[in-house]
CSV table of C-alpha atoms in Angstrom, one decimal:
chain,number,residue,atom,x,y,z
A,1,UNK,CA,0.0,0.0,0.0
A,2,UNK,CA,2.9,2.3,0.8
A,3,UNK,CA,4.3,1.9,-2.7
A,4,UNK,CA,0.8,2.6,-4.2
A,5,UNK,CA,0.5,5.8,-2.3
A,6,UNK,CA,3.8,7.0,-3.8
A,7,UNK,CA,2.8,6.5,-7.4
A,8,UNK,CA,2.5,9.9,-9.1
A,9,UNK,CA,-0.9,10.7,-10.6
A,10,UNK,CA,-0.9,12.6,-13.9
A,11,UNK,CA,-3.8,14.9,-14.5
A,12,UNK,CA,-4.7,14.7,-18.2
A,13,UNK,CA,-6.7,17.3,-20.0
A,14,UNK,CA,-9.9,16.1,-21.7
A,15,UNK,CA,-9.6,16.2,-25.4
A,16,UNK,CA,-12.9,14.4,-26.4
A,17,UNK,CA,-15.5,17.0,-27.2
A,18,UNK,CA,-18.2,14.6,-25.8
A,19,UNK,CA,-16.4,14.2,-22.4
A,20,UNK,CA,-18.4,17.0,-20.8
A,21,UNK,CA,-21.7,15.9,-22.1
A,22,UNK,CA,-22.4,13.7,-19.1
A,23,UNK,CA,-21.2,16.5,-16.7
A,24,UNK,CA,-23.6,18.9,-18.3
A,25,UNK,CA,-26.4,16.3,-18.0
A,26,UNK,CA,-25.6,15.7,-14.3
A,27,UNK,CA,-25.7,19.6,-13.7
A,28,UNK,CA,-29.1,19.8,-15.5
A,29,UNK,CA,-30.5,17.0,-13.5
A,30,UNK,CA,-29.2,18.6,-10.3
A,31,UNK,CA,-30.8,21.9,-11.1
A,32,UNK,CA,-34.2,20.2,-11.7
A,33,UNK,CA,-34.1,18.2,-8.5
A,34,UNK,CA,-33.9,20.6,-5.5
A,35,UNK,CA,-34.8,19.5,-2.0
A,36,UNK,CA,-35.9,22.8,-0.2
A,37,UNK,CA,-35.5,23.3,3.5
A,38,UNK,CA,-37.7,26.3,4.4
A,39,UNK,CA,-36.5,28.0,7.7
A,40,UNK,CA,-39.5,30.1,8.4
A,41,UNK,CA,-37.9,32.9,10.4
A,42,UNK,CA,-40.4,35.6,9.6
A,43,UNK,CA,-43.5,36.8,7.6
A,44,UNK,CA,-42.1,35.7,4.2
A,45,UNK,CA,-43.1,32.2,5.2
A,46,UNK,CA,-46.7,32.8,4.3
A,47,UNK,CA,-45.8,33.0,0.7
A,48,UNK,CA,-44.5,29.4,0.6
A,49,UNK,CA,-47.8,27.5,0.8
A,50,UNK,CA,-49.1,29.1,-2.5
A,51,UNK,CA,-45.7,28.5,-4.2
A,52,UNK,CA,-45.8,24.8,-3.4
A,53,UNK,CA,-49.6,24.1,-3.8
A,54,UNK,CA,-51.8,23.8,-6.8
A,55,UNK,CA,-51.9,27.4,-8.1
A,56,UNK,CA,-48.2,27.8,-8.7
A,57,UNK,CA,-47.0,24.2,-8.1
A,58,UNK,CA,-43.3,24.6,-7.5
A,59,UNK,CA,-42.9,20.8,-7.6
A,60,UNK,CA,-43.5,20.9,-11.4
A,61,UNK,CA,-40.1,22.6,-11.5
A,62,UNK,CA,-38.5,19.9,-9.5
A,63,UNK,CA,-38.6,21.8,-6.2
A,64,UNK,CA,-39.6,19.6,-3.3
A,65,UNK,CA,-40.0,20.5,0.4
A,66,UNK,CA,-37.7,18.7,2.8
A,67,UNK,CA,-37.9,18.5,6.6
A,68,UNK,CA,-34.2,17.4,7.4
A,69,UNK,CA,-31.1,19.5,6.7
A,70,UNK,CA,-29.2,16.2,6.1
A,71,UNK,CA,-31.3,15.7,2.9
A,72,UNK,CA,-31.7,19.2,1.7
A,73,UNK,CA,-30.0,21.1,-1.1
A,74,UNK,CA,-31.5,24.6,-0.7
A,75,UNK,CA,-32.0,26.6,2.6
A,76,UNK,CA,-34.7,29.2,2.4
A,77,UNK,CA,-34.4,31.9,5.0
A,78,UNK,CA,-37.8,33.6,4.9
A,79,UNK,CA,-37.8,36.9,6.7
A,80,UNK,CA,-36.0,38.8,9.5
A,81,UNK,CA,-33.5,36.9,11.4
A,82,UNK,CA,-33.0,37.7,15.1
A,83,UNK,CA,-29.5,37.1,16.7
A,84,UNK,CA,-30.8,34.0,18.7
A,85,UNK,CA,-32.4,32.6,15.5
A,86,UNK,CA,-29.3,33.2,13.4
A,87,UNK,CA,-27.5,30.7,15.5
A,88,UNK,CA,-29.9,28.0,14.6
A,89,UNK,CA,-29.8,29.0,10.9
A,90,UNK,CA,-26.0,28.7,10.8
A,91,UNK,CA,-26.3,25.2,12.6
A,92,UNK,CA,-28.8,24.2,10.0
A,93,UNK,CA,-26.7,25.3,7.2
A,94,UNK,CA,-23.5,23.5,8.4
A,95,UNK,CA,-25.5,20.3,8.7
A,96,UNK,CA,-26.5,20.4,5.0
A,97,UNK,CA,-24.4,18.3,2.6
A,98,UNK,CA,-22.5,20.0,-0.1
A,99,UNK,CA,-23.2,21.3,-2.6
A,100,UNK,CA,-25.8,23.5,-0.9
A,101,UNK,CA,-27.5,26.7,-1.7
A,102,UNK,CA,-28.9,29.6,0.4
A,103,UNK,CA,-31.9,31.8,-0.8
A,104,UNK,CA,-32.6,34.9,1.3
A,105,UNK,CA,-36.3,35.9,1.0
A,106,UNK,CA,-37.6,39.3,2.0
A,107,UNK,CA,-35.8,42.6,2.3
A,108,UNK,CA,-35.0,41.8,5.9
A,109,UNK,CA,-32.3,39.3,4.7
A,110,UNK,CA,-30.8,41.9,2.6
A,111,UNK,CA,-30.6,44.9,5.0
A,112,UNK,CA,-32.7,44.2,8.0
A,113,UNK,CA,-35.8,45.6,6.3
A,114,UNK,CA,-38.3,47.3,8.7
A,115,UNK,CA,-36.1,46.0,11.6
A,116,UNK,CA,-32.9,47.6,10.4
A,117,UNK,CA,-32.6,49.6,13.5
A,118,UNK,CA,-33.3,46.8,15.9
A,119,UNK,CA,-30.3,45.7,18.2
A,120,UNK,CA,-31.8,42.1,18.1
A,121,UNK,CA,-31.8,41.6,14.4
A,122,UNK,CA,-29.1,40.5,12.1
A,123,UNK,CA,-29.0,43.0,9.2
A,124,UNK,CA,-27.3,41.2,6.3
A,125,UNK,CA,-27.5,37.4,6.0
A,126,UNK,CA,-24.5,37.2,3.6
A,127,UNK,CA,-22.2,38.5,6.4
A,128,UNK,CA,-22.6,35.2,8.2
A,129,UNK,CA,-23.0,32.6,5.4
A,130,UNK,CA,-22.8,32.7,1.7
A,131,UNK,CA,-26.1,33.6,-0.1
A,132,UNK,CA,-26.7,32.5,-3.7
A,133,UNK,CA,-29.9,34.4,-4.4
A,134,UNK,CA,-31.7,37.2,-2.7
A,135,UNK,CA,-35.5,37.7,-3.3
A,136,UNK,CA,-36.3,41.2,-2.1
A,137,UNK,CA,-39.7,42.5,-1.2
A,138,UNK,CA,-41.9,43.0,1.9
A,139,UNK,CA,-43.1,40.3,1.3
A,140,UNK,CA,-42.2,39.0,-2.2
A,141,UNK,CA,-45.2,37.4,-4.0
A,142,UNK,CA,-45.1,33.7,-5.0
A,143,UNK,CA,-44.3,34.8,-8.6
A,144,UNK,CA,-41.1,36.4,-7.3
A,145,UNK,CA,-40.2,33.4,-5.3
A,146,UNK,CA,-40.7,31.1,-8.3
A,147,UNK,CA,-38.6,33.6,-10.4
A,148,UNK,CA,-35.9,33.5,-7.9
A,149,UNK,CA,-35.8,29.8,-7.7
A,150,UNK,CA,-35.6,29.6,-11.5
A,151,UNK,CA,-32.6,31.9,-11.4
A,152,UNK,CA,-31.0,29.6,-8.8
A,153,UNK,CA,-31.7,26.6,-11.1
A,154,UNK,CA,-30.0,28.3,-14.0
A,155,UNK,CA,-27.0,29.1,-11.9
A,156,UNK,CA,-26.7,25.4,-10.9
A,157,UNK,CA,-27.1,24.3,-14.5
A,158,UNK,CA,-24.3,26.5,-15.7
A,159,UNK,CA,-22.0,25.8,-12.8
A,160,UNK,CA,-22.1,29.3,-11.3
A,161,UNK,CA,-23.8,28.4,-8.0
A,162,UNK,CA,-20.7,27.6,-6.0
A,163,UNK,CA,-21.0,30.1,-3.1
A,164,UNK,CA,-21.0,27.1,-0.8
A,165,UNK,CA,-17.3,26.8,-1.5
A,166,UNK,CA,-16.7,30.3,-0.3
A,167,UNK,CA,-17.7,29.3,3.2
A,168,UNK,CA,-14.8,26.8,3.3
A,169,UNK,CA,-12.4,29.1,1.5
A,170,UNK,CA,-13.2,32.1,3.6
A,171,UNK,CA,-14.2,30.3,6.8
A,172,UNK,CA,-12.1,32.5,9.0
A,173,UNK,CA,-14.0,35.6,7.8
A,174,UNK,CA,-17.4,34.2,8.3
A,175,UNK,CA,-16.4,32.8,11.8
A,176,UNK,CA,-15.1,36.2,12.7
A,177,UNK,CA,-18.5,37.8,11.9
A,178,UNK,CA,-20.3,35.1,13.9
A,179,UNK,CA,-17.9,35.6,16.9
A,180,UNK,CA,-18.5,39.3,16.7
A,181,UNK,CA,-22.2,38.7,17.1
A,182,UNK,CA,-22.3,35.7,19.3
A,183,UNK,CA,-19.2,36.2,21.4
A,184,UNK,CA,-15.6,34.7,21.3
A,185,UNK,CA,-16.7,31.3,22.7
A,186,UNK,CA,-19.2,30.6,19.8
A,187,UNK,CA,-18.8,27.1,18.4
A,188,UNK,CA,-20.8,24.6,16.4
A,189,UNK,CA,-20.6,20.7,16.3
A,190,UNK,CA,-19.6,20.7,12.7
A,191,UNK,CA,-15.9,20.4,11.7
A,192,UNK,CA,-15.7,22.9,9.0
A,193,UNK,CA,-11.9,22.7,8.6
A,194,UNK,CA,-12.2,18.9,8.2
A,195,UNK,CA,-14.8,19.3,5.5
A,196,UNK,CA,-12.7,22.0,3.7
A,197,UNK,CA,-9.9,19.5,3.6
A,198,UNK,CA,-12.2,16.7,2.3
A,199,UNK,CA,-13.4,19.0,-0.5
A,200,UNK,CA,-9.9,20.3,-1.3
A,201,UNK,CA,-11.0,23.9,-0.5
A,202,UNK,CA,-8.4,24.9,2.1
A,203,UNK,CA,-7.0,28.3,1.3
A,204,UNK,CA,-5.1,31.0,3.2
A,205,UNK,CA,-8.3,32.4,4.3
A,206,UNK,CA,-9.7,29.2,5.8
A,207,UNK,CA,-7.7,29.5,9.0
A,208,UNK,CA,-6.7,32.6,10.8
A,209,UNK,CA,-7.0,34.6,14.1
A,210,UNK,CA,-10.7,33.6,14.4
A,211,UNK,CA,-10.2,29.8,14.0
A,212,UNK,CA,-7.3,30.1,16.4
A,213,UNK,CA,-9.6,31.7,18.9
A,214,UNK,CA,-12.1,29.0,18.3
A,215,UNK,CA,-9.5,26.2,19.0
A,216,UNK,CA,-8.7,28.1,22.4
A,217,UNK,CA,-12.3,28.0,23.6
A,218,UNK,CA,-13.6,24.9,21.9
A,219,UNK,CA,-15.0,22.2,24.1
A,220,UNK,CA,-15.9,18.6,23.3
A,221,UNK,CA,-19.6,18.3,22.9
A,222,UNK,CA,-21.1,15.8,25.4
A,223,UNK,CA,-24.5,14.2,25.4
A,224,UNK,CA,-27.0,15.5,27.8
A,225,UNK,CA,-27.8,13.6,30.9
A,226,UNK,CA,-31.2,12.0,30.9
A,227,UNK,CA,-33.0,11.9,34.3
A,228,UNK,CA,-36.4,10.6,35.2
Protein backbone atom coordinates (compact mmCIF):
# COMPACT_ATOMS: atom_id res chain seq x y z
CA UNK A 1 0.00 0.00 0.00
CA UNK A 2 2.87 2.40 0.76
CA UNK A 3 4.26 1.86 -2.74
CA UNK A 4 0.85 2.57 -4.25
CA UNK A 5 0.56 5.83 -2.32
CA UNK A 6 3.87 7.04 -3.77
CA UNK A 7 2.83 6.49 -7.40
CA UNK A 8 2.50 9.93 -9.08
CA UNK A 9 -0.90 10.70 -10.56
CA UNK A 10 -0.92 12.59 -13.85
CA UNK A 11 -3.84 14.92 -14.48
CA UNK A 12 -4.67 14.68 -18.17
CA UNK A 13 -6.70 17.27 -20.00
CA UNK A 14 -9.88 16.06 -21.67
CA UNK A 15 -9.63 16.19 -25.44
CA UNK A 16 -12.82 14.36 -26.39
CA UNK A 17 -15.51 16.97 -27.19
CA UNK A 18 -18.16 14.59 -25.80
CA UNK A 19 -16.40 14.18 -22.46
CA UNK A 20 -18.34 17.03 -20.84
CA UNK A 21 -21.75 15.93 -22.08
CA UNK A 22 -22.35 13.71 -19.08
CA UNK A 23 -21.20 16.48 -16.72
CA UNK A 24 -23.66 18.90 -18.30
CA UNK A 25 -26.41 16.30 -18.04
CA UNK A 26 -25.65 15.80 -14.34
CA UNK A 27 -25.74 19.56 -13.74
CA UNK A 28 -29.08 19.77 -15.54
CA UNK A 29 -30.55 16.96 -13.42
CA UNK A 30 -29.24 18.55 -10.26
CA UNK A 31 -30.81 21.89 -11.14
CA UNK A 32 -34.17 20.17 -11.68
CA UNK A 33 -34.11 18.21 -8.45
CA UNK A 34 -33.91 20.59 -5.50
CA UNK A 35 -34.84 19.54 -1.98
CA UNK A 36 -35.86 22.73 -0.21
CA UNK A 37 -35.59 23.27 3.54
CA UNK A 38 -37.65 26.31 4.45
CA UNK A 39 -36.50 27.94 7.65
CA UNK A 40 -39.52 30.10 8.39
CA UNK A 41 -37.93 32.90 10.39
CA UNK A 42 -40.44 35.64 9.55
CA UNK A 43 -43.48 36.77 7.63
CA UNK A 44 -42.12 35.67 4.24
CA UNK A 45 -43.06 32.13 5.19
CA UNK A 46 -46.72 32.78 4.34
CA UNK A 47 -45.81 32.98 0.65
CA UNK A 48 -44.45 29.44 0.54
CA UNK A 49 -47.76 27.50 0.78
CA UNK A 50 -49.11 29.01 -2.47
CA UNK A 51 -45.71 28.45 -4.12
CA UNK A 52 -45.85 24.73 -3.38
CA UNK A 53 -49.59 24.11 -3.77
CA UNK A 54 -51.82 23.80 -6.81
CA UNK A 55 -51.90 27.39 -8.08
CA UNK A 56 -48.16 27.80 -8.68
CA UNK A 57 -47.09 24.16 -8.10
CA UNK A 58 -43.38 24.57 -7.46
CA UNK A 59 -42.94 20.81 -7.60
CA UNK A 60 -43.52 20.86 -11.37
CA UNK A 61 -40.11 22.57 -11.55
CA UNK A 62 -38.49 19.86 -9.47
CA UNK A 63 -38.62 21.79 -6.18
CA UNK A 64 -39.67 19.57 -3.32
CA UNK A 65 -39.96 20.49 0.38
CA UNK A 66 -37.75 18.64 2.83
CA UNK A 67 -37.86 18.46 6.63
CA UNK A 68 -34.27 17.41 7.37
CA UNK A 69 -31.11 19.47 6.70
CA UNK A 70 -29.22 16.23 6.09
CA UNK A 71 -31.27 15.65 2.93
CA UNK A 72 -31.74 19.23 1.72
CA UNK A 73 -30.03 21.13 -1.09
CA UNK A 74 -31.54 24.59 -0.64
CA UNK A 75 -31.97 26.56 2.57
CA UNK A 76 -34.71 29.18 2.39
CA UNK A 77 -34.45 31.92 5.01
CA UNK A 78 -37.82 33.62 4.86
CA UNK A 79 -37.83 36.92 6.69
CA UNK A 80 -36.06 38.77 9.45
CA UNK A 81 -33.46 36.88 11.46
CA UNK A 82 -32.96 37.64 15.13
CA UNK A 83 -29.56 37.06 16.70
CA UNK A 84 -30.87 34.04 18.60
CA UNK A 85 -32.46 32.56 15.46
CA UNK A 86 -29.34 33.17 13.37
CA UNK A 87 -27.45 30.69 15.54
CA UNK A 88 -29.95 27.98 14.54
CA UNK A 89 -29.81 29.03 10.90
CA UNK A 90 -26.02 28.61 10.88
CA UNK A 91 -26.28 25.23 12.64
CA UNK A 92 -28.82 24.12 10.02
CA UNK A 93 -26.67 25.34 7.13
CA UNK A 94 -23.57 23.56 8.39
CA UNK A 95 -25.46 20.26 8.68
CA UNK A 96 -26.53 20.33 5.03
CA UNK A 97 -24.41 18.25 2.63
CA UNK A 98 -22.52 20.00 -0.14
CA UNK A 99 -23.27 21.29 -2.67
CA UNK A 100 -25.80 23.47 -0.86
CA UNK A 101 -27.45 26.76 -1.67
CA UNK A 102 -28.98 29.58 0.36
CA UNK A 103 -31.90 31.77 -0.75
CA UNK A 104 -32.67 34.90 1.26
CA UNK A 105 -36.33 35.88 0.97
CA UNK A 106 -37.65 39.33 1.98
CA UNK A 107 -35.78 42.61 2.31
CA UNK A 108 -35.00 41.73 5.93
CA UNK A 109 -32.33 39.27 4.78
CA UNK A 110 -30.77 41.96 2.58
CA UNK A 111 -30.52 44.90 4.97
CA UNK A 112 -32.73 44.22 7.98
CA UNK A 113 -35.84 45.62 6.30
CA UNK A 114 -38.23 47.35 8.64
CA UNK A 115 -36.16 46.01 11.56
CA UNK A 116 -32.88 47.57 10.37
CA UNK A 117 -32.62 49.67 13.56
CA UNK A 118 -33.25 46.78 15.95
CA UNK A 119 -30.34 45.67 18.14
CA UNK A 120 -31.74 42.12 18.16
CA UNK A 121 -31.84 41.63 14.37
CA UNK A 122 -29.06 40.49 12.05
CA UNK A 123 -29.01 42.98 9.20
CA UNK A 124 -27.28 41.21 6.30
CA UNK A 125 -27.46 37.44 5.98
CA UNK A 126 -24.46 37.17 3.63
CA UNK A 127 -22.19 38.49 6.40
CA UNK A 128 -22.59 35.19 8.23
CA UNK A 129 -23.02 32.64 5.44
CA UNK A 130 -22.83 32.70 1.63
CA UNK A 131 -26.11 33.55 -0.09
CA UNK A 132 -26.72 32.51 -3.71
CA UNK A 133 -29.96 34.37 -4.41
CA UNK A 134 -31.75 37.25 -2.73
CA UNK A 135 -35.48 37.71 -3.37
CA UNK A 136 -36.29 41.20 -2.12
CA UNK A 137 -39.73 42.43 -1.16
CA UNK A 138 -41.88 42.94 1.89
CA UNK A 139 -43.10 40.30 1.29
CA UNK A 140 -42.22 39.00 -2.21
CA UNK A 141 -45.18 37.42 -3.97
CA UNK A 142 -45.14 33.74 -4.98
CA UNK A 143 -44.30 34.76 -8.56
CA UNK A 144 -41.13 36.45 -7.29
CA UNK A 145 -40.19 33.36 -5.28
CA UNK A 146 -40.66 31.14 -8.34
CA UNK A 147 -38.61 33.57 -10.45
CA UNK A 148 -35.80 33.55 -7.88
CA UNK A 149 -35.77 29.76 -7.73
CA UNK A 150 -35.59 29.59 -11.51
CA UNK A 151 -32.58 31.93 -11.40
CA UNK A 152 -30.95 29.60 -8.89
CA UNK A 153 -31.69 26.60 -11.11
CA UNK A 154 -30.00 28.35 -14.04
CA UNK A 155 -26.95 29.14 -11.92
CA UNK A 156 -26.71 25.48 -10.88
CA UNK A 157 -27.11 24.29 -14.48
CA UNK A 158 -24.31 26.58 -15.71
CA UNK A 159 -22.01 25.77 -12.79
CA UNK A 160 -22.10 29.28 -11.31
CA UNK A 161 -23.80 28.38 -8.02
CA UNK A 162 -20.67 27.63 -6.03
CA UNK A 163 -21.04 30.06 -3.14
CA UNK A 164 -20.98 27.09 -0.76
CA UNK A 165 -17.26 26.79 -1.55
CA UNK A 166 -16.71 30.32 -0.26
CA UNK A 167 -17.74 29.22 3.22
CA UNK A 168 -14.81 26.80 3.28
CA UNK A 169 -12.35 29.05 1.46
CA UNK A 170 -13.13 32.09 3.64
CA UNK A 171 -14.22 30.37 6.83
CA UNK A 172 -12.09 32.58 9.06
CA UNK A 173 -13.98 35.65 7.78
CA UNK A 174 -17.43 34.14 8.35
CA UNK A 175 -16.39 32.80 11.75
CA UNK A 176 -15.12 36.24 12.71
CA UNK A 177 -18.49 37.77 11.85
CA UNK A 178 -20.24 35.10 13.91
CA UNK A 179 -17.92 35.65 16.88
CA UNK A 180 -18.51 39.39 16.70
CA UNK A 181 -22.24 38.76 17.10
CA UNK A 182 -22.32 35.71 19.37
CA UNK A 183 -19.18 36.16 21.42
CA UNK A 184 -15.64 34.66 21.30
CA UNK A 185 -16.74 31.29 22.71
CA UNK A 186 -19.15 30.57 19.84
CA UNK A 187 -18.80 27.06 18.43
CA UNK A 188 -20.79 24.58 16.39
CA UNK A 189 -20.61 20.77 16.35
CA UNK A 190 -19.58 20.72 12.67
CA UNK A 191 -15.89 20.36 11.74
CA UNK A 192 -15.72 22.95 8.96
CA UNK A 193 -11.92 22.72 8.64
CA UNK A 194 -12.19 18.95 8.18
CA UNK A 195 -14.87 19.36 5.51
CA UNK A 196 -12.76 21.97 3.72
CA UNK A 197 -9.86 19.51 3.63
CA UNK A 198 -12.20 16.78 2.35
CA UNK A 199 -13.36 18.93 -0.57
CA UNK A 200 -9.87 20.31 -1.26
CA UNK A 201 -10.98 23.88 -0.52
CA UNK A 202 -8.37 24.86 2.07
CA UNK A 203 -6.97 28.33 1.34
CA UNK A 204 -5.02 30.95 3.22
CA UNK A 205 -8.31 32.42 4.37
CA UNK A 206 -9.70 29.18 5.80
CA UNK A 207 -7.61 29.48 8.95
CA UNK A 208 -6.72 32.66 10.78
CA UNK A 209 -7.02 34.54 14.04
CA UNK A 210 -10.68 33.64 14.48
CA UNK A 211 -10.16 29.90 13.99
CA UNK A 212 -7.27 30.07 16.48
CA UNK A 213 -9.63 31.74 18.95
CA UNK A 214 -12.14 28.94 18.31
CA UNK A 215 -9.51 26.30 19.08
CA UNK A 216 -8.72 28.02 22.39
CA UNK A 217 -12.33 28.00 23.59
CA UNK A 218 -13.66 24.94 21.82
CA UNK A 219 -14.98 22.24 24.11
CA UNK A 220 -15.86 18.69 23.30
CA UNK A 221 -19.59 18.26 22.91
CA UNK A 222 -21.05 15.84 25.43
CA UNK A 223 -24.47 14.16 25.42
CA UNK A 224 -27.07 15.57 27.76
CA UNK A 225 -27.72 13.60 30.92
CA UNK A 226 -31.17 12.00 30.96
CA UNK A 227 -33.00 11.88 34.28
CA UNK A 228 -36.44 10.57 35.16
